[in-house]
Coordinates of C-alpha atoms and ligand atoms in Angstrom, one line a residue:
M9 CA -27.1 -10.9 13.5
S10 CA -25.3 -11.5 10.4
K11 CA -22.3 -12.3 10.4
V12 CA -19.4 -11.5 7.5
F13 CA -15.5 -12.5 7.5
I14 CA -13.2 -10.5 5.0
H15 CA -10.3 -11.5 3.7
T16 CA -8.7 -9.0 1.9
V17 CA -5.1 -8.8 -0.4
G18 CA -3.0 -6.2 -2.2
C19 CA -2.0 -3.5 -1.1
Q20 CA -2.8 -0.2 1.4
M21 CA -5.3 1.0 -0.5
N22 CA -7.3 -3.0 -0.4
V23 CA -6.7 -2.7 3.4
L24 CA -8.4 0.6 3.8
D25 CA -11.1 -1.1 1.6
S26 CA -12.2 -3.6 3.5
E27 CA -11.6 -1.1 6.3
M28 CA -14.4 0.9 5.1
V29 CA -16.8 -2.2 4.4
I30 CA -16.8 -3.1 7.6
A31 CA -17.6 0.4 9.6
D32 CA -20.3 0.1 6.6
L33 CA -21.5 -3.4 7.1
K34 CA -21.4 -2.8 11.0
R35 CA -23.9 -0.1 11.1
H36 CA -25.7 -2.4 8.9
G37 CA -26.1 -4.5 12.1
Y38 CA -24.1 -6.3 11.0
T39 CA -20.8 -8.6 13.2
V40 CA -17.2 -8.9 11.6
V41 CA -16.1 -12.7 12.6
D42 CA -12.2 -14.1 12.1
S43 CA -13.8 -17.6 10.2
P44 CA -15.4 -17.9 7.2
T45 CA -16.9 -21.2 8.5
D46 CA -18.9 -18.6 11.0
A47 CA -20.1 -16.0 8.5
D48 CA -23.6 -15.1 6.6
C49 CA -21.5 -13.3 4.6
V50 CA -17.6 -14.4 2.9
L51 CA -15.9 -11.4 0.8
Y52 CA -12.9 -11.0 -0.7
N53 CA -10.9 -7.9 -1.0
T54 CA -9.3 -8.6 -4.3
C55 CA -5.5 -7.4 -6.1
S56 CA -5.2 -8.0 -9.6
V57 CA -1.7 -6.5 -10.3
R58 CA -0.4 -9.7 -10.9
E59 CA -1.8 -13.4 -12.2
H60 CA -0.8 -15.5 -8.2
A61 CA -2.9 -12.5 -6.7
E62 CA -5.3 -13.9 -8.5
D63 CA -4.8 -17.3 -8.7
K64 CA -4.6 -16.8 -5.5
I65 CA -9.0 -16.0 -5.3
Y66 CA -9.5 -18.8 -7.6
S67 CA -8.6 -21.1 -5.2
A68 CA -10.0 -19.3 -2.1
L69 CA -13.2 -19.7 -3.7
G70 CA -12.9 -23.2 -4.6
K71 CA -12.6 -24.0 -1.3
I72 CA -15.2 -22.1 -0.3
R73 CA -18.4 -24.1 -2.6
A74 CA -18.5 -27.0 -0.1
A75 CA -19.2 -24.2 2.5
K76 CA -21.8 -22.7 -0.3
E77 CA -23.6 -25.7 -1.4
S78 CA -24.2 -27.3 2.0
D79 CA -25.3 -24.4 3.3
P80 CA -27.2 -21.8 0.0
S81 CA -27.7 -18.7 2.0
K82 CA -24.2 -17.5 3.2
M83 CA -23.8 -15.2 0.7
I84 CA -19.7 -15.0 -1.3
G85 CA -18.7 -11.9 -2.6
V86 CA -16.0 -11.0 -4.0
M87 CA -14.9 -7.3 -3.8
G88 CA -11.8 -5.3 -5.1
C89 CA -9.3 -4.9 -8.3
M90 CA -10.5 -8.2 -9.6
A91 CA -13.6 -7.7 -9.5
Q92 CA -13.6 -5.3 -12.1
K93 CA -11.1 -6.5 -13.8
D94 CA -12.8 -9.7 -14.4
Q95 CA -16.7 -9.0 -13.6
E96 CA -18.7 -11.5 -15.6
T97 CA -15.9 -13.4 -15.6
I98 CA -15.5 -14.9 -11.6
F99 CA -19.0 -15.7 -11.7
K100 CA -18.9 -17.3 -15.0
R101 CA -15.6 -19.3 -13.5
A102 CA -17.3 -20.0 -9.6
P103 CA -21.1 -19.7 -10.5
Y104 CA -22.2 -20.4 -6.5
V105 CA -20.9 -16.3 -6.3
D106 CA -23.7 -14.1 -5.1
M107 CA -22.2 -10.6 -6.0
V108 CA -19.2 -9.0 -7.8
V109 CA -17.5 -5.2 -6.4
G110 CA -15.4 -2.9 -8.2
P111 CA -14.0 -0.6 -5.9
G112 CA -15.4 2.0 -6.8
Q113 CA -19.1 0.8 -6.1
L114 CA -18.4 -0.5 -2.2
H115 CA -20.9 2.0 -1.0
T116 CA -23.4 -0.3 -2.8
I117 CA -21.9 -3.4 -0.9
P118 CA -25.0 -3.5 1.8
E119 CA -28.0 -3.0 -0.4
L120 CA -26.2 -5.5 -2.3
L121 CA -27.1 -8.0 0.4
Q122 CA -29.6 -7.5 0.8
R123 CA -30.9 -8.0 -3.1
I124 CA -29.7 -10.9 -2.8
G125 CA -31.8 -12.2 0.3
R126 CA -34.5 -11.0 -0.8
G127 CA -33.9 -13.5 -3.7
E128 CA -33.7 -11.3 -6.1
G129 CA -30.5 -13.3 -7.5
R130 CA -26.4 -12.9 -8.6
Q131 CA -25.5 -8.5 -7.8
L132 CA -22.7 -6.8 -9.9
A133 CA -21.4 -3.6 -9.3
V134 CA -18.6 -2.1 -11.5
S135 CA -17.5 1.1 -12.9
L136 CA -17.0 2.0 -15.8
S137 CA -14.1 1.3 -17.9
R138 CA -11.8 4.2 -19.4
T139 CA -13.8 4.5 -22.4
E140 CA -16.9 4.2 -21.8
G141 CA -17.6 7.3 -21.0
S142 CA -17.0 11.1 -20.4
Q143 CA -13.8 12.2 -17.9
A144 CA -15.3 12.8 -15.1
T145 CA -17.8 10.2 -15.0
I146 CA -15.6 7.5 -15.3
A147 CA -13.7 9.6 -12.8
R148 CA -16.9 9.9 -10.4
S149 CA -18.0 6.3 -11.5
H150 CA -14.4 5.3 -9.8
E151 CA -14.8 7.8 -6.1
T152 CA -14.2 5.9 -2.9
F153 CA -16.7 6.4 0.1
D154 CA -13.1 7.5 2.4
P155 CA -15.4 9.1 5.3
L156 CA -16.6 6.5 7.0
R157 CA -13.4 5.1 9.8
D158 CA -13.9 1.9 12.1
P159 CA -10.7 2.3 15.0
T160 CA -11.7 -1.4 15.5
M161 CA -10.9 -2.1 12.3
R162 CA -7.6 -1.6 12.0
P163 CA -4.7 -3.9 13.6
T164 CA -4.0 -0.3 15.8
P165 CA -6.4 2.5 16.6
F166 CA -2.8 4.7 16.9
Q167 CA -2.6 4.1 13.5
A168 CA -4.3 5.0 9.9
Y169 CA -4.8 5.2 6.1
L170 CA -5.0 8.4 4.4
R171 CA -6.3 7.7 0.6
I172 CA -5.5 11.6 -1.0
Q173 CA -5.4 9.9 -4.2
I174 CA -7.7 8.2 -6.2
G175 CA -6.4 6.2 -9.5
C176 CA -3.9 6.5 -11.5
D177 CA -3.0 7.8 -15.1
K178 CA 0.8 7.1 -15.7
F179 CA -0.3 3.5 -17.7
C180 CA 3.2 1.9 -16.8
T181 CA 3.2 -0.6 -20.3
Y182 CA 2.7 -3.5 -17.1
C183 CA -0.2 -1.9 -15.5
V184 CA -3.5 -3.1 -14.6
V185 CA -3.8 -0.1 -11.8
P186 CA -4.6 2.6 -14.0
N187 CA -8.1 0.0 -15.1
T188 CA -9.4 -1.5 -12.2
R189 CA -9.1 2.6 -10.3
G190 CA -9.5 4.5 -13.1
P191 CA -8.6 8.2 -13.6
E192 CA -6.0 9.8 -11.2
Q193 CA -7.9 11.9 -9.4
G194 CA -6.6 14.2 -6.5
R195 CA -9.9 14.0 -3.1
P196 CA -11.0 17.3 -2.0
P197 CA -8.5 19.3 0.3
A198 CA -11.0 19.8 2.5
Q199 CA -12.0 15.9 2.9
I200 CA -9.1 15.3 3.3
L201 CA -8.4 17.8 6.1
S202 CA -11.2 16.3 8.1
E203 CA -10.7 12.6 8.0
A204 CA -7.4 14.0 9.4
R205 CA -9.5 15.5 12.5
T206 CA -11.7 12.7 12.8
L207 CA -8.4 10.4 13.2
A208 CA -6.5 12.3 15.5
E209 CA -10.0 12.6 17.3
Q210 CA -10.1 8.7 16.9
G211 CA -7.4 7.9 19.1
C212 CA -5.7 8.1 16.1
R213 CA -1.3 9.1 16.0
E214 CA -0.1 8.3 12.7
I215 CA -1.6 8.6 9.3
T216 CA 0.0 7.1 5.9
L217 CA -1.5 9.6 2.7
L218 CA -2.2 6.6 0.5
G219 CA -1.9 7.0 -3.7
Q220 CA -0.8 5.5 -6.9
T221 CA 1.4 8.3 -7.1
V222 CA 1.5 10.4 -3.8
N223 CA 3.6 12.9 -4.5
S224 CA 1.3 14.1 -7.9
Y225 CA -1.1 14.7 -5.8
R226 CA -3.0 17.9 -7.1
Y227 CA -6.6 19.4 -7.0
R228 CA -7.4 22.3 -8.7
D229 CA -10.6 24.7 -7.4
G230 CA -11.5 27.1 -9.5
D231 CA -8.2 29.5 -9.7
S232 CA -6.4 28.1 -6.8
T233 CA -4.0 24.8 -6.6
T234 CA -3.7 22.6 -3.6
D235 CA -0.2 20.5 -4.2
M236 CA 1.3 17.9 -2.8
S237 CA 3.4 20.3 -0.3
S238 CA 0.4 22.7 0.8
L239 CA -1.6 19.7 1.5
L240 CA 1.8 18.4 4.5
E241 CA 1.9 21.4 5.4
A242 CA -2.1 21.6 6.2
L243 CA -2.3 18.1 7.5
H244 CA 0.8 19.1 9.6
E245 CA -1.4 22.2 11.8
V246 CA -3.8 18.7 12.4
D247 CA -3.3 18.3 16.6
G248 CA -3.0 14.7 18.2
I249 CA -1.2 14.0 14.5
D250 CA 2.4 13.4 15.2
R251 CA 3.5 11.5 12.3
I252 CA 2.9 12.0 8.3
K253 CA 3.5 9.5 5.6
F254 CA 2.7 9.2 2.8
V255 CA 3.1 6.4 -0.4
T256 CA 3.8 5.1 -2.9
N257 CA 6.1 8.9 -5.2
Y258 CA 6.8 8.4 -8.5
P259 CA 9.5 9.9 -9.5
K260 CA 9.2 12.8 -11.5
D261 CA 7.5 14.3 -9.2
M262 CA 9.8 14.6 -5.9
T263 CA 10.0 18.3 -6.8
E264 CA 13.4 20.2 -4.2
R265 CA 9.8 22.3 -2.7
L266 CA 7.9 18.9 -1.5
L267 CA 12.0 17.7 0.0
T268 CA 11.6 21.1 1.4
T269 CA 8.7 20.6 2.9
V270 CA 9.6 17.3 4.5
R271 CA 12.8 18.4 5.8
D272 CA 11.3 22.0 7.3
L273 CA 7.7 19.4 8.9
P274 CA 8.9 18.0 12.5
K275 CA 6.1 15.8 12.2
C276 CA 6.6 14.2 8.1
S277 CA 8.9 11.0 7.7
P278 CA 11.9 11.8 6.4
Y279 CA 11.0 7.8 4.0
L280 CA 10.1 7.8 0.8
H281 CA 8.8 4.6 -1.0
V282 CA 9.5 5.7 -4.4
P283 CA 9.7 2.8 -6.6
A284 CA 12.7 2.9 -9.8
Q285 CA 10.5 -0.9 -11.4
S286 CA 14.7 -1.4 -13.2
G287 CA 18.5 -0.8 -13.3
S288 CA 17.9 0.0 -16.8
D289 CA 17.0 2.7 -19.6
A290 CA 15.7 0.1 -22.3
V291 CA 13.6 -1.6 -19.8
L292 CA 12.0 1.9 -17.9
K293 CA 11.2 3.1 -21.5
R294 CA 9.3 -0.3 -22.6
M295 CA 7.4 -0.5 -19.5
K296 CA 6.8 3.8 -19.8
R297 CA 7.7 5.3 -16.3
G298 CA 8.7 8.8 -18.4
Y299 CA 12.3 9.0 -16.4
T300 CA 16.1 7.5 -17.6
I301 CA 18.5 6.3 -15.0
A302 CA 19.9 10.0 -15.5
D303 CA 16.6 10.8 -14.5
Y304 CA 16.3 9.0 -11.8
M305 CA 19.9 9.8 -10.0
E306 CA 19.3 13.3 -10.5
M307 CA 16.8 13.1 -8.4
F308 CA 17.9 10.3 -5.7
E309 CA 21.0 12.9 -5.4
R310 CA 18.1 15.3 -4.2
I311 CA 17.0 13.2 -1.6
E312 CA 20.7 13.7 -0.2
R313 CA 21.3 16.9 -0.5
I314 CA 17.9 17.6 1.4
L315 CA 17.1 15.1 3.5
P316 CA 20.7 13.4 3.8
E317 CA 19.0 10.9 6.4
A318 CA 15.9 9.5 4.9
A319 CA 15.1 6.6 4.5
V320 CA 14.5 5.1 0.8
S321 CA 12.9 2.0 -0.7
S322 CA 12.2 1.2 -4.1
D323 CA 10.2 -1.7 -6.2
F324 CA 11.6 -3.6 -9.0
I325 CA 10.7 -5.8 -11.4
V326 CA 12.7 -8.8 -12.6
G327 CA 11.6 -10.6 -16.1
F328 CA 10.0 -7.5 -18.6
C329 CA 9.4 -8.1 -21.4
G330 CA 13.4 -8.0 -23.1
E331 CA 15.2 -7.2 -20.2
T332 CA 18.8 -9.0 -20.6
E333 CA 21.1 -10.4 -18.5
E334 CA 23.1 -6.5 -19.1
D335 CA 19.4 -5.2 -18.8
F336 CA 19.4 -6.9 -14.9
Q337 CA 23.4 -6.3 -13.9
K338 CA 21.6 -2.6 -14.7
S339 CA 19.2 -2.6 -11.4
V340 CA 22.1 -4.8 -9.4
A341 CA 24.3 -2.2 -10.1
L342 CA 21.2 0.8 -8.6
I343 CA 20.2 -1.1 -5.7
E344 CA 24.6 -1.1 -5.1
R345 CA 24.7 2.7 -5.7
C346 CA 21.2 4.0 -4.0
R347 CA 21.5 1.2 -1.1
F348 CA 17.7 0.7 -0.7
K349 CA 16.4 0.4 2.7
N350 CA 14.3 -2.3 1.6
S351 CA 13.4 -3.4 -2.6
F352 CA 10.4 -4.9 -3.0
I353 CA 11.1 -7.8 -5.9
F354 CA 8.5 -9.0 -7.9
Q355 CA 8.7 -10.9 -10.7
Y356 CA 6.9 -9.8 -14.1
S357 CA 3.0 -10.7 -14.4
V358 CA 1.9 -10.6 -18.3
R359 CA -1.6 -9.1 -17.3
P360 CA -4.4 -8.9 -19.3
G361 CA -6.1 -5.4 -20.9
T362 CA -2.2 -3.6 -20.5
Q363 CA -0.4 -2.1 -23.2
A364 CA 2.5 -4.9 -22.4
S365 CA 0.8 -7.8 -23.2
K366 CA -0.9 -5.9 -27.0
R367 CA 2.1 -5.3 -27.7
L368 CA 4.9 -6.7 -26.3
E369 CA 6.4 -10.6 -25.7
D370 CA 6.9 -11.9 -22.4
D371 CA 10.0 -13.7 -23.8
V372 CA 12.6 -14.2 -19.8
P373 CA 12.1 -17.2 -18.5
H374 CA 10.4 -19.2 -15.8
D375 CA 13.3 -20.6 -14.1
V376 CA 15.1 -16.9 -15.2
K377 CA 13.1 -14.9 -13.6
V378 CA 13.1 -16.6 -10.4
R379 CA 16.9 -16.5 -10.8
R380 CA 17.3 -12.7 -10.4
N381 CA 14.1 -11.9 -8.3
N382 CA 16.4 -14.2 -5.5
E383 CA 20.0 -12.4 -7.4
L384 CA 19.1 -9.5 -6.7
L385 CA 16.7 -9.8 -3.2
A386 CA 20.2 -11.6 -2.2
V387 CA 21.8 -8.0 -3.0
Q388 CA 19.4 -6.2 -1.3
D389 CA 19.0 -7.9 1.7
A390 CA 23.0 -8.1 2.5
I391 CA 22.3 -4.1 2.0
A392 CA 19.7 -4.2 4.5
K393 CA 22.0 -5.8 7.3
E394 CA 24.3 -3.5 6.6
D395 CA 22.7 -0.3 7.1
N396 CA 20.8 -2.0 9.6
K397 CA 24.0 -3.0 11.8
K398 CA 25.1 1.0 11.9
L399 CA 22.6 2.0 13.8
V400 CA 23.1 -0.5 16.4
G401 CA 24.1 1.6 19.7
S402 CA 22.1 4.2 18.9
V403 CA 19.3 5.1 19.6
V404 CA 15.6 5.1 18.3
E405 CA 12.5 7.0 18.3
V406 CA 9.3 4.4 17.9
L407 CA 6.0 4.9 17.5
V408 CA 5.1 1.3 19.6
E409 CA 2.3 -0.3 17.7
G410 CA 1.1 -2.9 19.8
P411 CA 2.5 -6.9 20.9
S412 CA 4.4 -8.2 18.1
K413 CA 2.6 -11.3 16.6
K414 CA 5.0 -14.4 18.2
A415 CA 4.4 -12.6 21.5
A416 CA -0.4 -11.9 20.8
K417 CA -0.3 -15.4 20.5
A418 CA 1.3 -16.3 24.0
D419 CA 0.3 -16.1 27.8
P420 CA -2.5 -13.0 26.8
D421 CA -1.8 -12.0 30.8
A422 CA 2.7 -12.2 30.9
N423 CA 4.0 -8.3 32.3
V424 CA 6.8 -8.2 29.9
V425 CA 6.0 -9.3 26.3
Q426 CA 7.3 -8.5 22.7
M427 CA 6.7 -5.1 22.1
V428 CA 6.9 -4.4 18.4
G429 CA 7.1 -0.1 17.3
R430 CA 8.5 1.7 13.9
T431 CA 10.9 4.5 13.7
P432 CA 10.0 7.7 12.2
C433 CA 12.0 5.8 8.7
D434 CA 9.8 3.3 9.0
R435 CA 11.9 0.4 10.5
I436 CA 10.8 -2.3 12.7
V437 CA 12.1 -2.7 15.6
V438 CA 11.2 -5.2 18.9
F439 CA 12.0 -4.7 22.2
D440 CA 10.9 -6.7 25.7
G441 CA 8.3 -3.8 27.1
N442 CA 4.1 -3.8 28.4
R443 CA 0.9 -3.7 26.2
R444 CA 0.1 -0.6 27.5
Q445 CA 3.3 0.8 25.4
A446 CA 0.6 0.5 22.7
G447 CA 0.3 4.1 20.4
Q448 CA 2.6 6.2 22.8
F449 CA 6.1 7.5 21.3
M450 CA 8.9 5.9 23.2
K451 CA 13.0 5.8 22.8
I452 CA 14.4 2.7 22.0
A453 CA 18.6 1.7 22.9
I454 CA 19.1 -1.2 19.7
D455 CA 21.7 -3.9 20.5
D456 CA 21.3 -5.9 17.2
A457 CA 20.0 -5.6 13.7
L458 CA 18.6 -8.3 11.4
V459 CA 17.6 -7.6 7.8
H460 CA 13.9 -6.3 8.2
T461 CA 14.2 -5.9 12.1
L462 CA 16.2 -4.2 14.8
I463 CA 16.2 -5.7 18.3
G464 CA 15.8 -2.9 20.9
R465 CA 15.1 -1.8 24.8
V466 CA 13.3 0.5 25.8
Q467 CA 15.8 3.7 26.8
T468 CA 15.8 4.3 30.9
V469 CA 18.0 7.8 30.7
D470 CA 17.7 10.8 29.4
V471 CA 19.1 11.0 25.8
V472 CA 17.7 14.3 24.9
S473 CA 20.5 15.8 23.5
I474 CA 20.7 12.8 20.8
D475 CA 19.1 13.9 17.8
L476 CA 16.4 11.4 17.0
A477 CA 15.0 12.6 14.0
R478 CA 16.4 10.9 11.5
S479 CA 16.3 7.1 12.0
Ligands
LIG16 N1 1.8 3.1 -8.3 C1 2.7 2.4 -7.2 C2 2.8 0.6 -7.7 C3 1.6 -0.4 -7.0 S1 1.8 -1.2 -8.1 C4 3.9 2.8 -8.3 O1 4.1 3.3 -9.6 O2 5.0 2.3 -7.6 C5 2.6 -2.2 -7.0 C6 4.2 -2.7 -7.5 O3 3.7 -4.0 -8.8 C7 5.3 -1.9 -8.2 O4 5.7 -0.8 -8.3 C8 5.6 -2.7 -9.6 O5 7.1 -2.9 -9.4 C9 4.7 -3.9 -9.6 N2 4.1 -4.9 -10.6 C10 3.2 -4.1 -11.4 N3 2.4 -5.2 -12.5 C11 3.0 -5.8 -11.7 C12 3.3 -6.6 -13.5 N4 2.4 -6.5 -14.4 N5 4.3 -7.3 -13.2 C13 4.4 -7.6 -11.8 N6 5.1 -6.8 -11.5 C14 4.4 -5.4 -11.2
LIG17 FE1 0.8 1.2 -12.4 FE2 3.0 3.0 -13.0 FE3 0.1 4.1 -11.9 FE4 2.1 2.7 -10.8 S1 2.4 4.3 -12.0 S2 0.0 2.2 -10.2 S3 2.7 1.3 -11.5 S4 0.5 2.3 -13.6
LIG18 FE1 -3.8 -4.7 -6.1 FE2 -5.5 -2.8 -6.7 FE3 -3.8 -2.7 -5.0 S1 -4.6 -4.7 -8.6 S2 -2.0 -3.3 -6.0 S3 -5.2 -3.9 -5.0 S4 -4.7 -0.6 -6.3

């Protein structure tokens, strides 16, 4: 039996893609191993969003070279966004790679591996570029093969990602994703619902719907259109699924209708990841984000009004082309005003093929990017810690995911272990418990709070009267 090892970087889309590729390969007789040394086939699922993510993969490919040279039958595959973006360049930079497969062609992997095994040489399978055909043909070449699900490949069988949207059409000037993942397409609601039911039958209790601009979801069938709100209403009816989250949101599509739907459907988590990217109108304009800070604040105030207890999180890019100190201070001010639950902060990285790489100068020096990154993170972390501290003394409801990383490495027979769960607002909670609690909803009394973690203990007294839903 052939053995496969997979190394995954990048966003949730990639985690989901790896899960499906492995499920597919298992159906074709492969077993999964956790070291590249033991594997007959080593796969890298890659990301192109920043140069650093690509560098890490090229360096991993450099390391595997010796193993391939001493055992030429070991197959090396590069899949995901960097495969789509770099294509043959990967064979040029690492000639011992056997296979390059874009995110829209992952279903071909078992067949490609067979061809390599038969001695047919290197295999390349990528989707069409954004100018290589009609809109419909390009879109079809980026379609994914989501219905294959395998609960054993997920860190916990109780939670799963469910893709509802493929690709992106927003074309923010810095971003490579519209090129690597192709045109925006909503998946048919019937497919999404049937996948949710399969997940529920497999014991999954929480689903996180995925899309690059998930709240722009739309599917047209003749005269009828399903939008994000109607999709949430339909998913809410699936028995066994108790929690629904969705990422990533686009600020302009966070409508009154969507927010009231989230408010009115108890299974929908009041957790909204809505990246702002910058606090400065001038920078947002150069990023072509399609909104001003006044628009963002109008949206934010809509969230505060309709879902007052919601946790909102964001992404920021520091050091984008032409970002002045004054622009940067506006990002600081936005974090201070919105008090995000957390923010992912990135230093701008020029991406070949994007509008910014062609038209704008990457003129903020590296050391300034680093300083702004640290400064913004410090402001965000102080806020997160302060807001988490306010939860000390309260009781939250968590879905228990399993033992913490620390506990997973410790004695497997211990009775009491540190367990991890998440609140509806996506806050991480650790507490002493036992492994059997994985997959259960539990009430946890919070005793202490750090920047990214709440520390608590299992609440034994009945707390029905406490409002748990908004934490
Ligand atoms: N679709 C999502 C984000 C996808 S990429 C959205 O629109 O919000 C995830 C994050 O990476 C982005 O939110 C952005 O903050 C960051 N990012 C994207 N391209 C980047 C680049 N060229 N340099 C630095 N950060 C980048
Ligand atoms: Fe990239 Fe913008 Fe699309 Fe997000 S919305 S994936 S940042 S182009
Ligand atoms: Fe990276 Fe592709 Fe995701 S570029 S962030 S893996 S969509």
